[in-house]
PDB file of C-alpha atoms in Angstrom:
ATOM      1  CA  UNK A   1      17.423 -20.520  12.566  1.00  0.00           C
ATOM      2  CA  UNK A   2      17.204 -18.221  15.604  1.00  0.00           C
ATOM      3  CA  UNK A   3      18.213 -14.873  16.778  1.00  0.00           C
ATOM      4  CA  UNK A   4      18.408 -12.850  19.350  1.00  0.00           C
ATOM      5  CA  UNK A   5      15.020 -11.606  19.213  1.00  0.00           C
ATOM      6  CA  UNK A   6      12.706 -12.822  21.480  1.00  0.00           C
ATOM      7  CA  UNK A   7       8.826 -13.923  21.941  1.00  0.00           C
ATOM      8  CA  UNK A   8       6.823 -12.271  24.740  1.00  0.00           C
ATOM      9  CA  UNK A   9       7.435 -15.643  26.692  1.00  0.00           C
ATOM     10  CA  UNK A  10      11.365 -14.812  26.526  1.00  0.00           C
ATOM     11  CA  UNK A  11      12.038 -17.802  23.752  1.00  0.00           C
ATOM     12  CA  UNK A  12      14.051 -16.857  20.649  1.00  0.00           C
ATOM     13  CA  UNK A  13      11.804 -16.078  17.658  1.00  0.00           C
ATOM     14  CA  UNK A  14      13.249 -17.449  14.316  1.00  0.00           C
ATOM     15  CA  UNK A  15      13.506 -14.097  11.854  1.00  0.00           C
ATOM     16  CA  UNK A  16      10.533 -14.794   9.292  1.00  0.00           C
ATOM     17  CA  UNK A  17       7.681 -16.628  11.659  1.00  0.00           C
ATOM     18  CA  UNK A  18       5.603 -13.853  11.035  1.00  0.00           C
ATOM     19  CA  UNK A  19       5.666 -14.351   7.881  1.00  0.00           C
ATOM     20  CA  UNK A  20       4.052 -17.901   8.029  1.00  0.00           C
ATOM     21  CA  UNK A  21       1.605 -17.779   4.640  1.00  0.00           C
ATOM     22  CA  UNK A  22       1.171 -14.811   3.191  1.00  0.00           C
ATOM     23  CA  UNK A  23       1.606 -15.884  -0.679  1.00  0.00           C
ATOM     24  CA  UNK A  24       3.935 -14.855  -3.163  1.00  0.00           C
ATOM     25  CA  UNK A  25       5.073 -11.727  -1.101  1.00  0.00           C
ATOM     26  CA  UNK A  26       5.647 -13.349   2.373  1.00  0.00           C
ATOM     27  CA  UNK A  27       8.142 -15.599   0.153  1.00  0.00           C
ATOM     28  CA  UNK A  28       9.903 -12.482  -1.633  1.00  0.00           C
ATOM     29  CA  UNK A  29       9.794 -10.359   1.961  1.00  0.00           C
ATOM     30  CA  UNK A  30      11.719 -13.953   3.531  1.00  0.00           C
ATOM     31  CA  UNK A  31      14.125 -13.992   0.064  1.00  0.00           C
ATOM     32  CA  UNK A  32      14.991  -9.796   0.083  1.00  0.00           C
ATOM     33  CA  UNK A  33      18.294  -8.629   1.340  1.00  0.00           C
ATOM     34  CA  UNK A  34      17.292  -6.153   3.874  1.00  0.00           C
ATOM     35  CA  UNK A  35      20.670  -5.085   4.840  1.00  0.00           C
ATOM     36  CA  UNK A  36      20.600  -1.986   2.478  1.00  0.00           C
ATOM     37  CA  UNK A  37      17.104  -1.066   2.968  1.00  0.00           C
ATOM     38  CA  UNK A  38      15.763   1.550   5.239  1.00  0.00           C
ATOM     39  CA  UNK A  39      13.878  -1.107   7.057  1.00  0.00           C
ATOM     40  CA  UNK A  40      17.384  -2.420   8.174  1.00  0.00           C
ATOM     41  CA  UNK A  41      17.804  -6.071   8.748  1.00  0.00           C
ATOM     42  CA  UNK A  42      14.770  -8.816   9.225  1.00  0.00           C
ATOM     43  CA  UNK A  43      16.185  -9.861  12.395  1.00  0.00           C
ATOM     44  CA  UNK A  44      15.853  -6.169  13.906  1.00  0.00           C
ATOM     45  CA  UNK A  45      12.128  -5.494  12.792  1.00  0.00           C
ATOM     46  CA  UNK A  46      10.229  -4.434  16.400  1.00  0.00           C
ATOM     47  CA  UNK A  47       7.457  -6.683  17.234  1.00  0.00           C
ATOM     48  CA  UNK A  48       4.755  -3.577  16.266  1.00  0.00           C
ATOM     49  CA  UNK A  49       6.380  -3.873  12.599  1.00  0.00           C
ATOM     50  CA  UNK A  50       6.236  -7.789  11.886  1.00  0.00           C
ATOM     51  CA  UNK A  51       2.881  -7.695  13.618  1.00  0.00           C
ATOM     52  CA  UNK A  52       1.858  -5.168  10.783  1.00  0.00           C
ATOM     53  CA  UNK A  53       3.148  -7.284   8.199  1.00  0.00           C
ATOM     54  CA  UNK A  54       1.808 -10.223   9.482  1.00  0.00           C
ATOM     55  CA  UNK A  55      -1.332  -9.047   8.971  1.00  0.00           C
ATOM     56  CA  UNK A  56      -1.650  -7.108   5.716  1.00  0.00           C
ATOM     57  CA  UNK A  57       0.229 -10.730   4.378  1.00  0.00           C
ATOM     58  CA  UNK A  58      -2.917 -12.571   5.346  1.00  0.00           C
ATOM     59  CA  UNK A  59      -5.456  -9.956   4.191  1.00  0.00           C
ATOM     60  CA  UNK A  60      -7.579 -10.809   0.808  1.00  0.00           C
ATOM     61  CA  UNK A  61      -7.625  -6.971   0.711  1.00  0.00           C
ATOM     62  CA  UNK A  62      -4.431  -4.482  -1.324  1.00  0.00           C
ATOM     63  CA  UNK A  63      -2.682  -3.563   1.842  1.00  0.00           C
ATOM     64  CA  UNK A  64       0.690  -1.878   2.543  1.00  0.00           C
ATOM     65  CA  UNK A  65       2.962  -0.581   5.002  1.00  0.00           C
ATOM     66  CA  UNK A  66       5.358   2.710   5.074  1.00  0.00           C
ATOM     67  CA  UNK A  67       7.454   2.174   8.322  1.00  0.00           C
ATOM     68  CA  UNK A  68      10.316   4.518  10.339  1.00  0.00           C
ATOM     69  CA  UNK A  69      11.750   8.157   8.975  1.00  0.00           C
ATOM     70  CA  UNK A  70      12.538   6.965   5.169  1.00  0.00           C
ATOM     71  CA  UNK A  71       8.728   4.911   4.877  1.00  0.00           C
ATOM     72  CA  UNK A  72      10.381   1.695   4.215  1.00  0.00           C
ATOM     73  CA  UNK A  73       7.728   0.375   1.994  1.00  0.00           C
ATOM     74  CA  UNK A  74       6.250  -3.452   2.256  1.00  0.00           C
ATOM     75  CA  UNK A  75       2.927  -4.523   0.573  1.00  0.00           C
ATOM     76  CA  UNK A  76       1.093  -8.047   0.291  1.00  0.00           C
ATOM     77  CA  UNK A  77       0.036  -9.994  -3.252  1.00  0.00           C
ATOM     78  CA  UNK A  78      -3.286  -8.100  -3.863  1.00  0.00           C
ATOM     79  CA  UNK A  79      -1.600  -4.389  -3.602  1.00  0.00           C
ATOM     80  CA  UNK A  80       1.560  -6.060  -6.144  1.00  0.00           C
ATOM     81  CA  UNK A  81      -0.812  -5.937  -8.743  1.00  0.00           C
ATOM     82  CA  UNK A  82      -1.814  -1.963  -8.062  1.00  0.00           C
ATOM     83  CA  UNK A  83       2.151  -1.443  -8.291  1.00  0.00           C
ATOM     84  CA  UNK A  84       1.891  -3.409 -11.916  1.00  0.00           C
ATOM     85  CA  UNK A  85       5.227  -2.569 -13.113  1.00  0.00           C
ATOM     86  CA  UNK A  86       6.721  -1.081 -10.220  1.00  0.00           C
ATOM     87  CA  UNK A  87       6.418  -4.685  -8.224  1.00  0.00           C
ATOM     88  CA  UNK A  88       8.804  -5.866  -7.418  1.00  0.00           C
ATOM     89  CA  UNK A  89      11.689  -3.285  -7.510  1.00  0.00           C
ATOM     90  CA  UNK A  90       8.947  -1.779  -4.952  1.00  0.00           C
ATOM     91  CA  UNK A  91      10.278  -3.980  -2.263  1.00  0.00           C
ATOM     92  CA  UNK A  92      11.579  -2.579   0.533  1.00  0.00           C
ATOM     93  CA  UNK A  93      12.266   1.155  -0.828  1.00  0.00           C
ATOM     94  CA  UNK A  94      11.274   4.934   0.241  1.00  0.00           C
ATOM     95  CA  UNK A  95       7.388   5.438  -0.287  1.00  0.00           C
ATOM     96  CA  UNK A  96       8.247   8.735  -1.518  1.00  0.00           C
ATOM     97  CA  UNK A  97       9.990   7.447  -4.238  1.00  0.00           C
ATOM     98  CA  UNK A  98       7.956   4.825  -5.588  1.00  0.00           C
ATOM     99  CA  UNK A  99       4.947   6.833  -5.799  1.00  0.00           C
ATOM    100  CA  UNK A 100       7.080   9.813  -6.774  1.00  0.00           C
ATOM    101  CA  UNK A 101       4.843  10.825  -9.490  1.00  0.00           C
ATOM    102  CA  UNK A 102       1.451  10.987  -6.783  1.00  0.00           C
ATOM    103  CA  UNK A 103       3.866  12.320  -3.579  1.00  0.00           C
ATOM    104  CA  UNK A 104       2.096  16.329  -4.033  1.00  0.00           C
ATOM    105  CA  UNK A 105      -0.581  14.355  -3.956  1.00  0.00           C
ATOM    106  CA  UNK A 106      -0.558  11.604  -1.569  1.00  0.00           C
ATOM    107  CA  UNK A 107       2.374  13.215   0.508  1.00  0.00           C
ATOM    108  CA  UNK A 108       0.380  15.509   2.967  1.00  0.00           C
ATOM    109  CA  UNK A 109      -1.568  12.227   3.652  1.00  0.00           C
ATOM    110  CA  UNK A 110       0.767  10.175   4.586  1.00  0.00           C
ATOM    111  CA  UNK A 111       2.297  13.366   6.690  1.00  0.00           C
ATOM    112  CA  UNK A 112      -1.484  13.507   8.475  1.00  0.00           C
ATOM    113  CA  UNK A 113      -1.506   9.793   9.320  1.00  0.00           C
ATOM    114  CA  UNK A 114       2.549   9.860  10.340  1.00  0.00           C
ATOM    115  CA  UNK A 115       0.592  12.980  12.758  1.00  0.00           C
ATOM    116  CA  UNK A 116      -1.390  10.526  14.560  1.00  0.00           C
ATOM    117  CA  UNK A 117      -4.062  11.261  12.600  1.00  0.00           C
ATOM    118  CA  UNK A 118      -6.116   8.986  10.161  1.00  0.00           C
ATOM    119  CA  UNK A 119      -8.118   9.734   6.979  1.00  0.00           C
ATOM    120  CA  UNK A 120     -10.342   7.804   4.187  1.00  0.00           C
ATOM    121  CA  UNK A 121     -10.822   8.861   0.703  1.00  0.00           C
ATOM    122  CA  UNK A 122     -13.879   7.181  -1.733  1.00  0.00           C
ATOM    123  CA  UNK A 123     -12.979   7.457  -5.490  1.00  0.00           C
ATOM    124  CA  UNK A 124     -10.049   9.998  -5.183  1.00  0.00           C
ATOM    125  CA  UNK A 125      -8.638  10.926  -8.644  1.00  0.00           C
ATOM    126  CA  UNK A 126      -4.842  10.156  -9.161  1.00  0.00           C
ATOM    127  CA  UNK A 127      -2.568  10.285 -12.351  1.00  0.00           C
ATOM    128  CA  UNK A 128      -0.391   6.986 -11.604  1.00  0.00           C
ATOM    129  CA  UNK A 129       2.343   5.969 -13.587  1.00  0.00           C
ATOM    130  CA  UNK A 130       2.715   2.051 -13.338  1.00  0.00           C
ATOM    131  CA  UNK A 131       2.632   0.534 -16.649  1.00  0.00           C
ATOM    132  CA  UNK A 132       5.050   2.956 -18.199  1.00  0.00           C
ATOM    133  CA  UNK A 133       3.006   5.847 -18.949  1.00  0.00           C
ATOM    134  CA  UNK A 134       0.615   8.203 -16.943  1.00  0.00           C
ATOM    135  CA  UNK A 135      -3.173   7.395 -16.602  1.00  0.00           C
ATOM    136  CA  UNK A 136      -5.989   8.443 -14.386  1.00  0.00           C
ATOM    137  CA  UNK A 137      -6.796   6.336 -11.960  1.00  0.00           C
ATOM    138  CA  UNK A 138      -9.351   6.053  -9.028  1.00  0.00           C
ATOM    139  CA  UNK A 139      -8.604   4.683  -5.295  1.00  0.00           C
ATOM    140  CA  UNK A 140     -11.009   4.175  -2.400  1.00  0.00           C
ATOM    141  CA  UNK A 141      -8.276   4.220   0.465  1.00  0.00           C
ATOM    142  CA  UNK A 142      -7.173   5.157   4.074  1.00  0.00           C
ATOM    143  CA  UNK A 143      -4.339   6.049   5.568  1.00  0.00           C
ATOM    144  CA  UNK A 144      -3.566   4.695   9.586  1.00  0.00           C
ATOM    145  CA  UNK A 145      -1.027   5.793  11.706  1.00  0.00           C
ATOM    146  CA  UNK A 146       1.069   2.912  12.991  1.00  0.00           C
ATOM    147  CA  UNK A 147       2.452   3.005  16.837  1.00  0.00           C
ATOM    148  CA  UNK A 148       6.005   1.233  17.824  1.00  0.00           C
ATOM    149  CA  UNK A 149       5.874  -0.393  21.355  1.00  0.00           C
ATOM    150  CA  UNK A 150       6.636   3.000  23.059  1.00  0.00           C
ATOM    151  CA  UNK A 151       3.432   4.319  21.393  1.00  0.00           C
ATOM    152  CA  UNK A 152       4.867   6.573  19.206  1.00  0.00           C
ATOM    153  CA  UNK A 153       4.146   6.249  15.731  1.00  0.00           C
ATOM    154  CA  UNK A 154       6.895   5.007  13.434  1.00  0.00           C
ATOM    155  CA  UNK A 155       4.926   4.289  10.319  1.00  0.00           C
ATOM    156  CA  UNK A 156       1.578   4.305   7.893  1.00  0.00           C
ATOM    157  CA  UNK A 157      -0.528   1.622   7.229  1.00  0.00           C
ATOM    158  CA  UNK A 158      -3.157   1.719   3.914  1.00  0.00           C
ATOM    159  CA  UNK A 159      -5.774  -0.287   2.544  1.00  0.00           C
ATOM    160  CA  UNK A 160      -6.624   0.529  -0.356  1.00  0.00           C
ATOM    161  CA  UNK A 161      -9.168  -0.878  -3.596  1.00  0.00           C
ATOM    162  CA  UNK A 162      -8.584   0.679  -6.986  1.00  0.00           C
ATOM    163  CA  UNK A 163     -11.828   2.235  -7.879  1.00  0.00           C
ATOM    164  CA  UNK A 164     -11.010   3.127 -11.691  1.00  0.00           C
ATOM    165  CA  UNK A 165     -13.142   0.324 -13.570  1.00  0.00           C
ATOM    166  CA  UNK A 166     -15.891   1.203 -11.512  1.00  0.00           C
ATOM    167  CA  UNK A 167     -15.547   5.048 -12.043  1.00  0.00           C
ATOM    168  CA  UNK A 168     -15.532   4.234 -15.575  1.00  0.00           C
ATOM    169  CA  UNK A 169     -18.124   2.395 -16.125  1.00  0.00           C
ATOM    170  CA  UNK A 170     -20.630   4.630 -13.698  1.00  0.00           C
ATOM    171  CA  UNK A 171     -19.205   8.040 -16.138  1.00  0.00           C
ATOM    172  CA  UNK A 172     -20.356   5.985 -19.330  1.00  0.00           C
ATOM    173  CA  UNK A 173     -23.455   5.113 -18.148  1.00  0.00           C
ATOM    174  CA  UNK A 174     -23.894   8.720 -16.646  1.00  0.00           C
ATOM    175  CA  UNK A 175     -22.891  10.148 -20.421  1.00  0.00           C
ATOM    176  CA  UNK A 176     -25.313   7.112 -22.311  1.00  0.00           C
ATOM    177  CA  UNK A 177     -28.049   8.209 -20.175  1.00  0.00           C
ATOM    178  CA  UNK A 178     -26.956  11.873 -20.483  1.00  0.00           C
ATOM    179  CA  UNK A 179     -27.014  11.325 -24.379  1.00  0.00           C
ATOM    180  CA  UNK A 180     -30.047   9.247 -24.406  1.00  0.00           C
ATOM    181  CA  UNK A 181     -31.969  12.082 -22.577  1.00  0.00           C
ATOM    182  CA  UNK A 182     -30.831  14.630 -24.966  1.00  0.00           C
ATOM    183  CA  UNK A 183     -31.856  12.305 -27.984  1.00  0.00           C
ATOM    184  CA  UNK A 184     -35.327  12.286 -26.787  1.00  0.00           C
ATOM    185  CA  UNK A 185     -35.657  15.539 -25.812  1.00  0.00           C
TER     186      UNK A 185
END
């Protein structure tokens, strides 16, 4: 299947090429009915958008992608399991509203990378709600503006590793030792 979007060379691009691999959410991206989404159809996606895609797909790293003036929201298989229950109704809506619960939060972030401007956060505290009921979380994460072909930029890219296990386990050791130290004392 072709359309009429086209390959740097001129030749008709088939819609989902750049979506060659990619796992479980390259399929589901290929399968989704974009025509009510604020991505807009497949077929339409600008060469800096499926380029985007193409690459968080083939990352081993949680990776997503907010793109155009609603933050159309696309994300590969290792960030799925960071949505937890929110995958997959995730697919293709506003950023804003699947993360409603962390937008005060995470909202003048995105705004500074959709500003041209990036930013990195190590072990940032966030109450998530994902499996149904709210729970503090930690993320190691930046946020990177993402330029259309005129240069401007249209969306946000993040790559992201939840941090809580790790934040966890370094506060119970902190408190054991704390305790230990206070037991000898």
């Amino acid at each position: 299947m072709t359309t009429d979007v086209k390959t740097p060379a001129g030749q008709p691009m088939a819609s989902a090429d750049f979506l060659t691999g990619g796992g479980e959410m390259a399929a589901m991206i290929r399968a989704h009915d974009w025509s009510s989404s604020p991505l807009g159809p497949i077929e339409q996606w600008p060469q800096s958008l499926r380029s985007i895609v193409s690459l968080m797909l083939a990352s081993e790293f949680a990776m997503c992608v907010a793109w155009g003036p609603e933050l159309g929201f696309l994300y590969n298989d290792h960030y799925a399991r960071i949505l937890y229950d929110k995958h997959p109704a995730a697919l293709g809506g506003r950023l804003d509203v699947i993360w409603s619960e962390l937008w005060s939060d995470i909202g003048p972030l995105v705004d500074r990378a959709l500003a041209g401007k990036a930013s990195f956060f190590e072990n940032l505290p966030l109450v998530t709600n994902r499996k149904g009921y709210d729970e503090e979380t930690w993320f190691t994460f930046s946020y990177s503006p993402v330029r259309d072909e005129s240069g401007a930029v249209a969306g946000m890219f993040c790559s992201t590793y939840e941090s809580t296990e790790r934040v966890l386990i370094e506060r119970a050791l902190r408190d054991e030792r704390e305790r230990m130290g206070q037991m000898f004392a």
